Each structure stands twice: as C-alpha cells, then as structure tokens.
Amino acid sequence: MIYFVFLLPPMTYNTAYAIALPWDGGSDYFWATQYLGYYTVLLTPFVCVLSLPEFREKCKALFLFRPRRTIIPLVTITNNRNDAQAWTLRAAPRQFNS
C-alpha cells in the first residue's frame, strides 16, 4: 500500500509524458511526487516492523506503560455485643508503600 501512495502519481505522470503529454501540464506536481517517492524506501522498514503483531504489543507495553491496578477487597467487621447493638464497619485495608 505504501508503494501505491507514494509511487503511483510519479508512475502515472511518467506514463502520461511517454504518451506525449506536454511538460508544462503538471510539471510542478510531477517533481513534487518524484521527491516524495524517496520516502517509500525510508518508510518501508517501519511499516514492515509495525505489521508484526508481537512487536506491536511490545511497543504498546513499552510506550503506554501504566502500572497494574490492584483490586483491594473490602473488609467487613461485625460486632454483636447484645442483640440490640449491632454495627458493621466496611473499610479497605491499609496499604503500605515500600
């Protein structure tokens, strides 16, 4: 696909000039597309590397690094002193950063 994006316009103009299109018709665009054609060679290795799924996952893990989130369960404490007095406390346990 990268070849079509960068090299199709110069090939089209070369074909048109070979069929006898005058050089004044689109010559500025022709030289710009000739210049952009060099980017095909430069971008091809990057496109090939990014098409590998395992390498793409490694790059995502490297550049989008976020620490894993831990799930902390709630601790439920129930105190029944008498039948009339009952209360429940729900709190997350403390975490100590080391």
Coordinates of N, CA and C in Angstrom, one line a residue:
M1 N 0.8 -1.2 0.0 CA 0.0 0.0 0.0 C 0.9 1.3 0.0
I2 N 2.0 1.2 0.7 CA 2.8 2.4 0.8 C 3.4 2.7 -0.6
Y3 N 3.6 1.7 -1.4 CA 4.2 1.9 -2.7 C 3.1 2.6 -3.6
F4 N 1.9 2.2 -3.5 CA 0.8 2.9 -4.2 C 0.7 4.4 -3.8
V5 N 0.8 4.6 -2.6 CA 0.6 6.0 -2.1 C 1.7 6.9 -2.6
F6 N 2.9 6.5 -2.5 CA 4.0 7.4 -2.9 C 4.5 7.2 -4.4
L7 N 4.3 6.1 -4.9 CA 4.9 5.9 -6.3 C 3.9 5.9 -7.4
L8 N 2.6 5.8 -7.1 CA 1.6 5.8 -8.2 C 1.5 7.1 -8.9
P9 N 1.5 8.3 -8.2 CA 1.5 9.5 -9.0 C 2.7 9.7 -9.9
P10 N 3.9 9.5 -9.5 CA 5.0 9.6 -10.5 C 4.9 8.6 -11.7
M11 N 4.5 7.4 -11.4 CA 4.3 6.5 -12.5 C 3.3 6.9 -13.5
T12 N 2.2 7.5 -12.9 CA 1.1 8.0 -13.8 C 1.6 9.1 -14.7
Y13 N 2.4 10.0 -14.1 CA 2.9 11.2 -14.9 C 4.0 10.7 -15.9
N14 N 4.8 9.7 -15.5 CA 5.8 9.2 -16.5 C 5.1 8.5 -17.6
T15 N 4.0 7.8 -17.4 CA 3.2 7.2 -18.4 C 2.6 8.3 -19.3
A16 N 2.0 9.3 -18.7 CA 1.4 10.4 -19.5 C 2.4 11.1 -20.3
Y17 N 3.6 11.4 -19.8 CA 4.6 12.1 -20.5 C 5.1 11.2 -21.7
A18 N 5.1 9.9 -21.5 CA 5.6 9.0 -22.5 C 4.5 8.9 -23.7
I19 N 3.3 9.2 -23.3 CA 2.2 9.2 -24.3 C 2.2 10.5 -25.1
A20 N 2.9 11.5 -24.6 CA 3.1 12.8 -25.3 C 2.3 13.9 -24.6
L21 N 2.1 13.8 -23.3 CA 1.6 14.9 -22.5 C 2.6 16.0 -22.5
P22 N 2.2 17.3 -22.7 CA 3.2 18.4 -22.7 C 3.8 18.5 -21.3
W23 N 5.1 18.9 -21.2 CA 5.8 19.0 -20.0 C 5.2 20.2 -19.1
D24 N 4.6 21.2 -19.7 CA 4.0 22.3 -18.9 C 2.8 21.9 -18.1
G25 N 2.2 20.8 -18.5 CA 1.0 20.3 -17.8 C 1.3 19.5 -16.5
G26 N 1.3 20.1 -15.4 CA 1.5 19.4 -14.1 C 3.0 19.1 -13.8
S27 N 3.9 19.9 -14.3 CA 5.3 19.6 -14.1 C 5.7 19.9 -12.6
D28 N 5.1 20.9 -12.0 CA 5.4 21.1 -10.6 C 5.0 19.9 -9.7
Y29 N 3.8 19.4 -10.0 CA 3.3 18.3 -9.2 C 4.1 17.0 -9.5
F30 N 4.6 16.9 -10.8 CA 5.4 15.8 -11.1 C 6.7 15.8 -10.3
W31 N 7.4 16.9 -10.2 CA 8.6 16.9 -9.5 C 8.4 16.8 -8.0
A32 N 7.3 17.2 -7.5 CA 7.0 17.0 -6.0 C 6.8 15.5 -5.8
T33 N 6.1 14.9 -6.7 CA 5.8 13.4 -6.5 C 7.1 12.6 -6.7
Q34 N 8.0 13.1 -7.5 CA 9.3 12.4 -7.6 C 10.1 12.5 -6.3
Y35 N 10.0 13.7 -5.7 CA 10.7 13.8 -4.4 C 10.0 13.0 -3.3
L36 N 8.7 12.9 -3.3 CA 8.0 12.1 -2.3 C 8.2 10.6 -2.5
G37 N 8.6 10.2 -3.7 CA 8.9 8.8 -4.0 C 10.0 8.2 -3.2
Y38 N 10.9 9.1 -2.7 CA 12.1 8.6 -1.9 C 11.6 8.2 -0.5
Y39 N 10.5 8.7 -0.1 CA 10.0 8.3 1.3 C 9.6 6.9 1.3
T40 N 9.3 6.3 0.2 CA 8.9 4.9 0.1 C 10.0 4.0 0.7
V41 N 11.2 4.3 0.3 CA 12.3 3.5 0.7 C 12.6 3.7 2.2
L42 N 12.4 4.9 2.7 CA 12.6 5.2 4.1 C 11.5 4.6 5.0
L43 N 10.3 4.6 4.6 CA 9.2 4.2 5.4 C 8.9 2.7 5.4
T44 N 9.4 2.0 4.4 CA 9.1 0.6 4.3 C 9.5 -0.3 5.5
P45 N 10.7 -0.1 6.0 CA 11.1 -0.9 7.2 C 10.2 -0.6 8.4
F46 N 9.8 0.6 8.6 CA 8.9 0.9 9.7 C 7.5 0.2 9.5
V47 N 7.0 0.3 8.3 CA 5.7 -0.4 8.0 C 5.8 -1.9 8.2
C48 N 6.9 -2.5 7.8 CA 7.1 -3.9 8.0 C 7.2 -4.3 9.4
V49 N 7.9 -3.5 10.2 CA 8.1 -3.9 11.6 C 6.7 -3.7 12.4
L50 N 6.0 -2.6 12.1 CA 4.7 -2.4 12.7 C 3.7 -3.4 12.3
S51 N 3.9 -4.1 11.2 CA 2.9 -5.1 10.8 C 3.0 -6.4 11.6
L52 N 4.1 -6.6 12.4 CA 4.3 -7.8 13.2 C 3.5 -7.7 14.5
P53 N 2.5 -8.6 14.8 CA 1.7 -8.4 15.9 C 2.4 -8.5 17.3
E54 N 3.3 -9.4 17.4 CA 4.0 -9.5 18.7 C 4.9 -8.3 19.0
F55 N 5.5 -7.7 17.9 CA 6.3 -6.5 18.1 C 5.4 -5.3 18.4
R56 N 4.2 -5.2 17.8 CA 3.3 -4.2 18.1 C 2.9 -4.2 19.6
E57 N 2.6 -5.4 20.1 CA 2.3 -5.5 21.5 C 3.4 -5.1 22.5
K58 N 4.6 -5.4 22.1 CA 5.8 -5.0 22.9 C 5.9 -3.5 22.9
C59 N 5.7 -2.9 21.7 CA 5.8 -1.4 21.6 C 4.7 -0.7 22.4
K60 N 3.5 -1.3 22.4 CA 2.4 -0.7 23.2 C 2.8 -0.8 24.7
A61 N 3.3 -2.0 25.1 CA 3.7 -2.1 26.5 C 4.8 -1.2 26.9
L62 N 5.7 -0.9 26.0 CA 6.8 -0.1 26.3 C 6.4 1.4 26.4
F63 N 5.7 1.9 25.4 CA 5.4 3.3 25.3 C 4.1 3.7 26.1
L64 N 3.2 2.8 26.3 CA 2.0 3.1 27.0 C 2.0 2.4 28.4
F65 N 3.2 2.5 29.1 CA 3.3 1.8 30.3 C 2.5 2.4 31.4
R66 N 1.6 1.6 32.0 CA 0.8 2.0 33.2 C 1.0 0.9 34.2
P67 N 1.1 1.3 35.4 CA 1.2 0.2 36.5 C -0.1 -0.5 36.6
R68 N 0.0 -1.8 36.9 CA -1.2 -2.6 37.0 C -2.0 -2.1 38.2
R69 N -3.3 -2.1 38.1 CA -4.2 -1.7 39.1 C -4.5 -2.9 40.0
T70 N -4.4 -2.7 41.3 CA -4.7 -3.8 42.2 C -6.1 -3.7 42.7
I71 N -6.8 -4.7 42.9 CA -8.1 -4.7 43.4 C -8.0 -5.1 44.9
I72 N -8.5 -4.2 45.7 CA -8.5 -4.3 47.2 C -9.9 -4.7 47.7
P73 N -10.0 -5.9 48.3 CA -11.3 -6.3 48.8 C -11.7 -5.5 50.0
L74 N -13.0 -5.3 50.2 CA -13.4 -4.6 51.4 C -13.5 -5.6 52.6
V75 N -13.1 -5.1 53.7 CA -13.1 -5.9 55.0 C -14.4 -5.6 55.7
T76 N -15.2 -6.6 56.1 CA -16.4 -6.4 56.8 C -16.2 -6.9 58.2
I77 N -16.4 -6.0 59.2 CA -16.3 -6.3 60.6 C -17.7 -6.1 61.2
T78 N -18.1 -7.2 61.9 CA -19.4 -7.1 62.5 C -19.2 -7.3 64.0
N79 N -19.8 -6.5 64.8 CA -19.7 -6.6 66.3 C -21.1 -6.7 66.8
N80 N -21.3 -7.8 67.5 CA -22.6 -8.1 68.1 C -22.4 -8.2 69.6
R81 N -22.5 -7.1 70.4 CA -22.4 -7.2 71.8 C -23.6 -7.8 72.4
N82 N -24.7 -7.2 72.1 CA -26.0 -7.6 72.5 C -26.9 -7.8 71.3
D83 N -28.0 -8.3 71.5 CA -28.9 -8.4 70.3 C -29.4 -7.0 69.8
A84 N -29.4 -6.0 70.7 CA -29.9 -4.7 70.4 C -28.8 -3.9 69.7
Q85 N -27.5 -4.2 70.0 CA -26.4 -3.4 69.5 C -25.7 -4.2 68.5
A86 N -25.8 -3.8 67.2 CA -25.1 -4.5 66.2 C -24.6 -3.4 65.2
W87 N -23.4 -3.4 64.8 CA -22.9 -2.4 63.8 C -22.0 -3.1 62.9
T88 N -21.9 -2.6 61.7 CA -21.0 -3.2 60.7 C -20.1 -2.1 60.1
L89 N -18.8 -2.3 60.0 CA -17.8 -1.4 59.5 C -17.2 -2.0 58.3
R90 N -17.3 -1.2 57.2 CA -16.7 -1.6 55.9 C -15.6 -0.7 55.6
A91 N -14.4 -1.2 55.4 CA -13.3 -0.3 55.1 C -12.3 -1.1 54.2
A92 N -11.5 -0.4 53.5 CA -10.5 -1.0 52.7 C -9.3 -1.2 53.6
P93 N -8.5 -2.3 53.5 CA -7.3 -2.4 54.3 C -6.3 -1.4 53.9
R94 N -5.4 -1.1 54.8 CA -4.3 -0.2 54.5 C -3.3 -0.8 53.7
Q95 N -2.7 0.0 52.8 CA -1.6 -0.4 52.0 C -0.4 0.4 52.4
F96 N 0.7 -0.2 52.6 CA 1.9 0.5 52.9 C 2.9 0.4 51.7
N97 N 3.3 1.6 51.3 CA 4.2 1.7 50.2 C 5.6 1.4 50.6
S98 N 6.3 0.5 50.0 CA 7.6 0.2 50.4 C 8.6 0.9 49.5

